mmCIF file of C-alpha atoms in Angstrom:
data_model
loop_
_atom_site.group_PDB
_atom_site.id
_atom_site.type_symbol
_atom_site.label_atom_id
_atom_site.label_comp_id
_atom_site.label_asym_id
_atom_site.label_seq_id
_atom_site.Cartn_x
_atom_site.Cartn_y
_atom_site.Cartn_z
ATOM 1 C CA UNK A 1 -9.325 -47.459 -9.922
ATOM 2 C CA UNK A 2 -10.675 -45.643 -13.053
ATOM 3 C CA UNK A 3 -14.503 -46.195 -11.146
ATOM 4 C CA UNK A 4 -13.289 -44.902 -7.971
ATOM 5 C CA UNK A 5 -11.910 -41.839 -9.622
ATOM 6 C CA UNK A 6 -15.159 -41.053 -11.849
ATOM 7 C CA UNK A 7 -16.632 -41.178 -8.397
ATOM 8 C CA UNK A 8 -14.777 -39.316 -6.991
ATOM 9 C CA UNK A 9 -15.185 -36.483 -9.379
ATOM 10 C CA UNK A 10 -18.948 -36.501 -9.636
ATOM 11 C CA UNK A 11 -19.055 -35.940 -5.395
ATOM 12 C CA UNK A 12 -16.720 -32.688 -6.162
ATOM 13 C CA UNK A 13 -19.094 -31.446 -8.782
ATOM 14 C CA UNK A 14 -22.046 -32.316 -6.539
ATOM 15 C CA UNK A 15 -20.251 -30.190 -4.091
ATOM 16 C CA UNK A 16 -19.851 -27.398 -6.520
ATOM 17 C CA UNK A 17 -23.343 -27.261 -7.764
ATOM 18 C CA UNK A 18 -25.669 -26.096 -4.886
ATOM 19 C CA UNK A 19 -22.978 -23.411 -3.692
ATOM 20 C CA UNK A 20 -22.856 -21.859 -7.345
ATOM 21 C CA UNK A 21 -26.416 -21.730 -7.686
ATOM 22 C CA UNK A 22 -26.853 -20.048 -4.771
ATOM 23 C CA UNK A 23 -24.160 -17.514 -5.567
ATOM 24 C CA UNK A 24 -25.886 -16.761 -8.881
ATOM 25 C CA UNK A 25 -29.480 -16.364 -7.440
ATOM 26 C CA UNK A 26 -27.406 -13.765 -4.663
ATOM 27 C CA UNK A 27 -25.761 -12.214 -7.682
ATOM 28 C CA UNK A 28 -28.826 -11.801 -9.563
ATOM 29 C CA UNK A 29 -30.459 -10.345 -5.927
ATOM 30 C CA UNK A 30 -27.888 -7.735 -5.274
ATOM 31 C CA UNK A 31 -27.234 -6.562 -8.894
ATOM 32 C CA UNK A 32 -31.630 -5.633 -9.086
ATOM 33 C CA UNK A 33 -31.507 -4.186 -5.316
ATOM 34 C CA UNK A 34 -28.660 -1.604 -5.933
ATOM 35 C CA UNK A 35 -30.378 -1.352 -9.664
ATOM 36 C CA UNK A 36 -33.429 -0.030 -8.248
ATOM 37 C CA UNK A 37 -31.619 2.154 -5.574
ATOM 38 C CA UNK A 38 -29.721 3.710 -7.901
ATOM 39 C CA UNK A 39 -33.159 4.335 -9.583
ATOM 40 C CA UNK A 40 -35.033 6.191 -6.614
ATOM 41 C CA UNK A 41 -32.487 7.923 -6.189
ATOM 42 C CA UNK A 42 -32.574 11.817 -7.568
ATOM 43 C CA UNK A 43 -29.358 11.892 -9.075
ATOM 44 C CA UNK A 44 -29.198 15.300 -10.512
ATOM 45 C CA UNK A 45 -30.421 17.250 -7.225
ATOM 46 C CA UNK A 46 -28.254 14.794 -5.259
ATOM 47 C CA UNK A 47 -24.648 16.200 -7.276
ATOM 48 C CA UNK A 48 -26.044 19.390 -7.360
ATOM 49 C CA UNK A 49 -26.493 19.712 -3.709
ATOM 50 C CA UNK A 50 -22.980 18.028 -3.127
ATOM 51 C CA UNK A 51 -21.012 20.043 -5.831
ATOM 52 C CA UNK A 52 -22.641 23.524 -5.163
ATOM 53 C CA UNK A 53 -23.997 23.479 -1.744
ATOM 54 C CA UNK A 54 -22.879 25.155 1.370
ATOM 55 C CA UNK A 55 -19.158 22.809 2.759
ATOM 56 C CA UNK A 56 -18.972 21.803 -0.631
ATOM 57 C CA UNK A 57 -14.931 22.536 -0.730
ATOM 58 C CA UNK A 58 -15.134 20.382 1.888
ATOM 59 C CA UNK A 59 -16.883 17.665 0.930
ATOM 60 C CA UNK A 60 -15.404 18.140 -2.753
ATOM 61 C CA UNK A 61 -11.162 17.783 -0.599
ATOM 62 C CA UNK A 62 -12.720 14.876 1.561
ATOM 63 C CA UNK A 63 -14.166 13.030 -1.536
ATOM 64 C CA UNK A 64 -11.162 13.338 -3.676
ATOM 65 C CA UNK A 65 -8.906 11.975 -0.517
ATOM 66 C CA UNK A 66 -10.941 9.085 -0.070
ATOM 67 C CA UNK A 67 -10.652 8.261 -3.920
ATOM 68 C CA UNK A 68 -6.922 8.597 -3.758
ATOM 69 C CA UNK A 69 -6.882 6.187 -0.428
ATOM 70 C CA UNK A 70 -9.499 4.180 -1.024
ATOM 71 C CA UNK A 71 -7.553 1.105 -0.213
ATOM 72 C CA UNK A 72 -7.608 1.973 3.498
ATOM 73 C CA UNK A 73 -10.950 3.120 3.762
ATOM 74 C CA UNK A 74 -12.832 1.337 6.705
ATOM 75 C CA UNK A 75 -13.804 -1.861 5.716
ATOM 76 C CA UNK A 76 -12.419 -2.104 2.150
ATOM 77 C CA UNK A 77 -10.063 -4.801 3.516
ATOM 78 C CA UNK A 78 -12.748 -6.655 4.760
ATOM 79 C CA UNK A 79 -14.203 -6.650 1.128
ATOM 80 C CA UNK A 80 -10.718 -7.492 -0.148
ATOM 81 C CA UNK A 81 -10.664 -10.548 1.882
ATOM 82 C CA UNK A 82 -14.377 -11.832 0.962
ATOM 83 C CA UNK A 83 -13.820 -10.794 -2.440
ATOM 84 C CA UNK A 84 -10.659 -13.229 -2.811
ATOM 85 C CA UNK A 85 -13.139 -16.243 -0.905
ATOM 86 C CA UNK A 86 -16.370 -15.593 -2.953
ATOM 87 C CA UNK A 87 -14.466 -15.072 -6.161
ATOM 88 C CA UNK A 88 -12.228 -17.813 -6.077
ATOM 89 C CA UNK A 89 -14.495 -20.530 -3.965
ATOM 90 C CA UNK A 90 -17.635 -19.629 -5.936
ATOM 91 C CA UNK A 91 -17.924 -16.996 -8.848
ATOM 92 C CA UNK A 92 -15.046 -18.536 -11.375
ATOM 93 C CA UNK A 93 -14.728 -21.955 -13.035
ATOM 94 C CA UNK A 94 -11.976 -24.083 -10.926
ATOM 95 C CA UNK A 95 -9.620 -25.300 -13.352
ATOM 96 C CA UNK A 96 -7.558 -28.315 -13.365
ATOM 97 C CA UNK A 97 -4.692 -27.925 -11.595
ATOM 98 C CA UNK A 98 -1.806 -30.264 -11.546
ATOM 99 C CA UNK A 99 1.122 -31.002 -9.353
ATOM 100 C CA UNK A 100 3.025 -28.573 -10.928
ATOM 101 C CA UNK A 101 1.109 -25.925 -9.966
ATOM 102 C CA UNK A 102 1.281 -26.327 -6.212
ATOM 103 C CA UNK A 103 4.661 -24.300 -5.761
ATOM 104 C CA UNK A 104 3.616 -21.724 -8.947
ATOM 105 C CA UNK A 105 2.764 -18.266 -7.180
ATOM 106 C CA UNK A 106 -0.468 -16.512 -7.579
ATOM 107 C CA UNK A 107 0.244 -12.657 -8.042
ATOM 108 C CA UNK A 108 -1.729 -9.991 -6.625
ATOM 109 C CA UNK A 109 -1.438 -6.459 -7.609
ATOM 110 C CA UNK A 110 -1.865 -3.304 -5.664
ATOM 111 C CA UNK A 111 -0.442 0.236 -4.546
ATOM 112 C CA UNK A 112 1.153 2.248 -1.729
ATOM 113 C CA UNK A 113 -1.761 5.135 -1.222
ATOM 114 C CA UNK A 114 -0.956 8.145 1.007
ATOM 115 C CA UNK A 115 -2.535 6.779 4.090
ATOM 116 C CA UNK A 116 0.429 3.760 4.310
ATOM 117 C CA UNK A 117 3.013 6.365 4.065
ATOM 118 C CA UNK A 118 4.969 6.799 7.177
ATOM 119 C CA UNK A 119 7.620 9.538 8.569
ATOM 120 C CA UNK A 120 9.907 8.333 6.052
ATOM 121 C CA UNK A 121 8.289 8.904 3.262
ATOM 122 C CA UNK A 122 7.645 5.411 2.267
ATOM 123 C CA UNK A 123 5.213 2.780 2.744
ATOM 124 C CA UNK A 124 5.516 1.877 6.371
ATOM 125 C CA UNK A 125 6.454 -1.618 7.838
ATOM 126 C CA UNK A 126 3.307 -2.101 9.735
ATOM 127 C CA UNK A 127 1.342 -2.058 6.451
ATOM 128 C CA UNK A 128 2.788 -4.937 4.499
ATOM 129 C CA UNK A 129 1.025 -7.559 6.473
ATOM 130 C CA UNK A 130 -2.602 -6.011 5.454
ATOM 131 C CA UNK A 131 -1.412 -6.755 2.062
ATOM 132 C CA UNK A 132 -0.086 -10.318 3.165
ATOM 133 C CA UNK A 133 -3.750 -11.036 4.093
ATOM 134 C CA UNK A 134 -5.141 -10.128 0.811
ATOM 135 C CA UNK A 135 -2.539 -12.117 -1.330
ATOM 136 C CA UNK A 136 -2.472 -15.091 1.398
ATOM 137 C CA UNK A 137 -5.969 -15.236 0.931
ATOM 138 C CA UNK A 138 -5.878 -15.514 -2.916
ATOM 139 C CA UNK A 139 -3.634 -18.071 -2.976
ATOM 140 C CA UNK A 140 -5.194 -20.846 -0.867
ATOM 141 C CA UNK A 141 -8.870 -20.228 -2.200
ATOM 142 C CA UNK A 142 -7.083 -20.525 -5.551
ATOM 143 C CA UNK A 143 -5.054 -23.100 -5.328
ATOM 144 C CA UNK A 144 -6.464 -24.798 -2.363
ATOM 145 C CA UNK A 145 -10.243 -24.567 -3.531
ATOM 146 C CA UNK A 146 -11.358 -28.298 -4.382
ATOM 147 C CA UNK A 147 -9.492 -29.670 -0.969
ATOM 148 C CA UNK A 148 -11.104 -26.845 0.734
ATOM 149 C CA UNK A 149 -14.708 -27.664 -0.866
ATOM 150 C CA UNK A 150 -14.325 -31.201 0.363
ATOM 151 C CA UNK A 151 -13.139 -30.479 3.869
ATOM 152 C CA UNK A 152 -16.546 -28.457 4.278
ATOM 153 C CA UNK A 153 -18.481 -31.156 3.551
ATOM 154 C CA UNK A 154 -16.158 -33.657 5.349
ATOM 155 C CA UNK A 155 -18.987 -35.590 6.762
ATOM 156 C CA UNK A 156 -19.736 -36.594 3.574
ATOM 157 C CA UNK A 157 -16.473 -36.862 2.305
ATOM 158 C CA UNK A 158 -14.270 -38.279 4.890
ATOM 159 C CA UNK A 159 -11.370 -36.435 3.551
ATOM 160 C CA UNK A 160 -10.138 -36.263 7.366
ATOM 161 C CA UNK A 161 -10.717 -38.913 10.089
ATOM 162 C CA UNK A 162 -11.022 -38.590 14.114
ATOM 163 C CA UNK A 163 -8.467 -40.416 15.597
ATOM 164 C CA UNK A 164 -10.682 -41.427 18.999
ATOM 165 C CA UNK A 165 -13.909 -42.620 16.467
ATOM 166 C CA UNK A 166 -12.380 -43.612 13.482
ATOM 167 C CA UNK A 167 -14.954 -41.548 11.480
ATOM 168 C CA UNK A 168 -15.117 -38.505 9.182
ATOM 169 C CA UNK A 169 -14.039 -35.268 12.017
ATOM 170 C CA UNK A 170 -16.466 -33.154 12.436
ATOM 171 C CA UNK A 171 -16.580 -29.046 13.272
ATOM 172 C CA UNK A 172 -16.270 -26.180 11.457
ATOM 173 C CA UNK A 173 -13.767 -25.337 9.342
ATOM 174 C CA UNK A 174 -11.377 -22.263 9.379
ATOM 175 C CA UNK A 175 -7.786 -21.475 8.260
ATOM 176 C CA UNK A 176 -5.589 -19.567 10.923
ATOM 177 C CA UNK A 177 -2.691 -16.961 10.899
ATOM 178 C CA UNK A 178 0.131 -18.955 13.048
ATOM 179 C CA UNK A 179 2.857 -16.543 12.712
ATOM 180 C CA UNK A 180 4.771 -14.287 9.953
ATOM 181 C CA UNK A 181 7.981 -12.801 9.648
ATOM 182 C CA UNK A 182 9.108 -10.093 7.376
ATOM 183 C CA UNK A 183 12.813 -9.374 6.285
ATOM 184 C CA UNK A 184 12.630 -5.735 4.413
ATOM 185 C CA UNK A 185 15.033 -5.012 1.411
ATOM 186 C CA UNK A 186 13.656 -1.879 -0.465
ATOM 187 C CA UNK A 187 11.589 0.969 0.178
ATOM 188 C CA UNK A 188 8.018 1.103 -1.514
ATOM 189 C CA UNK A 189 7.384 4.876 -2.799
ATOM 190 C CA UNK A 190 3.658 6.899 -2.362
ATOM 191 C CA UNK A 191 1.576 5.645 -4.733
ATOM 192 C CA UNK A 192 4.154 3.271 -6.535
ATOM 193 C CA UNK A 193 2.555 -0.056 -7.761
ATOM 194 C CA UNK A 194 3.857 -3.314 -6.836
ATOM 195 C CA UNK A 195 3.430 -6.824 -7.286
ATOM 196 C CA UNK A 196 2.928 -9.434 -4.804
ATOM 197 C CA UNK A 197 4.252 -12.945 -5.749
ATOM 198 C CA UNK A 198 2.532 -16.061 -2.930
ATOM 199 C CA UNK A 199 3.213 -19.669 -2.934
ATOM 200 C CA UNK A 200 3.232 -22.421 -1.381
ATOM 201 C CA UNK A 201 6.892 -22.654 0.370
ATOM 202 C CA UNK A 202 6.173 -25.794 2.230
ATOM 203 C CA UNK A 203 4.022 -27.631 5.041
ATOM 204 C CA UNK A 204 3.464 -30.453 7.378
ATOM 205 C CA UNK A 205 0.588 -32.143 9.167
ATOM 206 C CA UNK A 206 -0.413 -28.922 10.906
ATOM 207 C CA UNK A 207 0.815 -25.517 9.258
ATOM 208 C CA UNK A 208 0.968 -24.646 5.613
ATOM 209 C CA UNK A 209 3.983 -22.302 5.145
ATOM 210 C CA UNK A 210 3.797 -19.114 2.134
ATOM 211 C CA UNK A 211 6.160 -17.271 1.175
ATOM 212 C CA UNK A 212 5.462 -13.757 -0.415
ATOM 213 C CA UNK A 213 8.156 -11.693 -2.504
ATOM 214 C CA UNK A 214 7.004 -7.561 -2.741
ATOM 215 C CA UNK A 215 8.199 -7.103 -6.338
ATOM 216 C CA UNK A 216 7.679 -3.612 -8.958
ATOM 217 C CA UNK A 217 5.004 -3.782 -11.210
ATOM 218 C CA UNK A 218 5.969 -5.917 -14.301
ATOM 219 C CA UNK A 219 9.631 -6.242 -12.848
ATOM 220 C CA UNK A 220 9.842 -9.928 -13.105
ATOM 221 C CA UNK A 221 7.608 -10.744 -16.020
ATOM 222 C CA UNK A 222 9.604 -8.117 -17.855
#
């Protein structure tokens, strides 16, 4: 028993050490490409032409709304969502989790810019499921990320079986949105900051069920 574990422990760390190299060397790549475009670039004329040209009240009002919305700028929630999967799959140390932490919730912070606010003056209902996305998406690469690591690579693995062969399945691997429902309480203010509390709620062979709580900032750790 004690061998099979050991075992099973070095395969996981094999399966972590390729990935985080290669996540370092792409670190290491990006961080010296925007290094040396920040370098070519003429800073001074650059701010000079933006902050003093001709449109500059413009582009001054247009630059100061995207700063106080930049939460719904076009494709920030796509980084949001790659963020969570790089960060959490690659980028930090996994830690040990134990049973106990299966059903603790991961919290994810965030605001209610102008650009969520709707007719009522309060962050509207269509916008809370953006935010489900980000916090879902914490959660299982957090909590999830050594089962997930394995399933990748369940050829090697044979974490999951085919039924018709017997063997490790095989196909790519990919985590779905099967349904949500939302049951509002409160109204979320412009620009308030709230907390977002996931976990795991339940599951069975197929779906994997979260619950999320929309909480004030510091509210329940207070």
């Amino acid at each position: 028993m004690a061998s099979g574990i050991a075992k099973a422990t070095r395969a996981e760390a094999d399966l972590d050490r390729v990935p985080v190299r290669v996540v370092r060397f792409v670190r290491l790549a990006t961080a010296g490409g925007l290094a040396y475009a920040a370098y070519r670039i003429h800073w001074r004329v650059l701010l000079a032409n933006f902050f003093t040209g001709p449109g500059r009240v413009s582009r001054i009002l247009m630059l100061f709304f995207a700063l106080l919305n930049l939460k719904n700028m076009p494709f920030v929630w796509t980084y949001r969502i790659w963020h969570a999967v790089i960060y959490h799959l690659f980028i930090r140390k996994s830690p040990r989790l134990g049973p106990r932490s299966l059903f603790r919730p991961i919290i994810t912070e965030t605001h209610a810019p102008v650009t969520e606010i709707d007719y009522n003056v309060h962050k509207s209902n269509s916008t809370y499921f953006a935010d489900l996305d980000v916090s879902r998406t914490h959660l299982c690469t957090y909590l999830l990320r050594p089962g997930l690591r394995r399933l990748a690579h369940n050829a090697s693995t044979g974490l999951v079986t085919d039924p018709a062969s017997g063997g490790p399945a095989r196909g790519p691997l990919g985590i779905m949105l099967g349904a949500v429902h939302c049951s509002f309480r409160r109204e979320i203010a412009a620009y308030r900051p709230y907390e977002m509390w996931s976990r795991v709620l339940a599951w069975d062979r197929k779906w994997l069920y979260i619950v999320t709580h929309f909480v004030p900032k510091g509210a329940a750790r207070a």
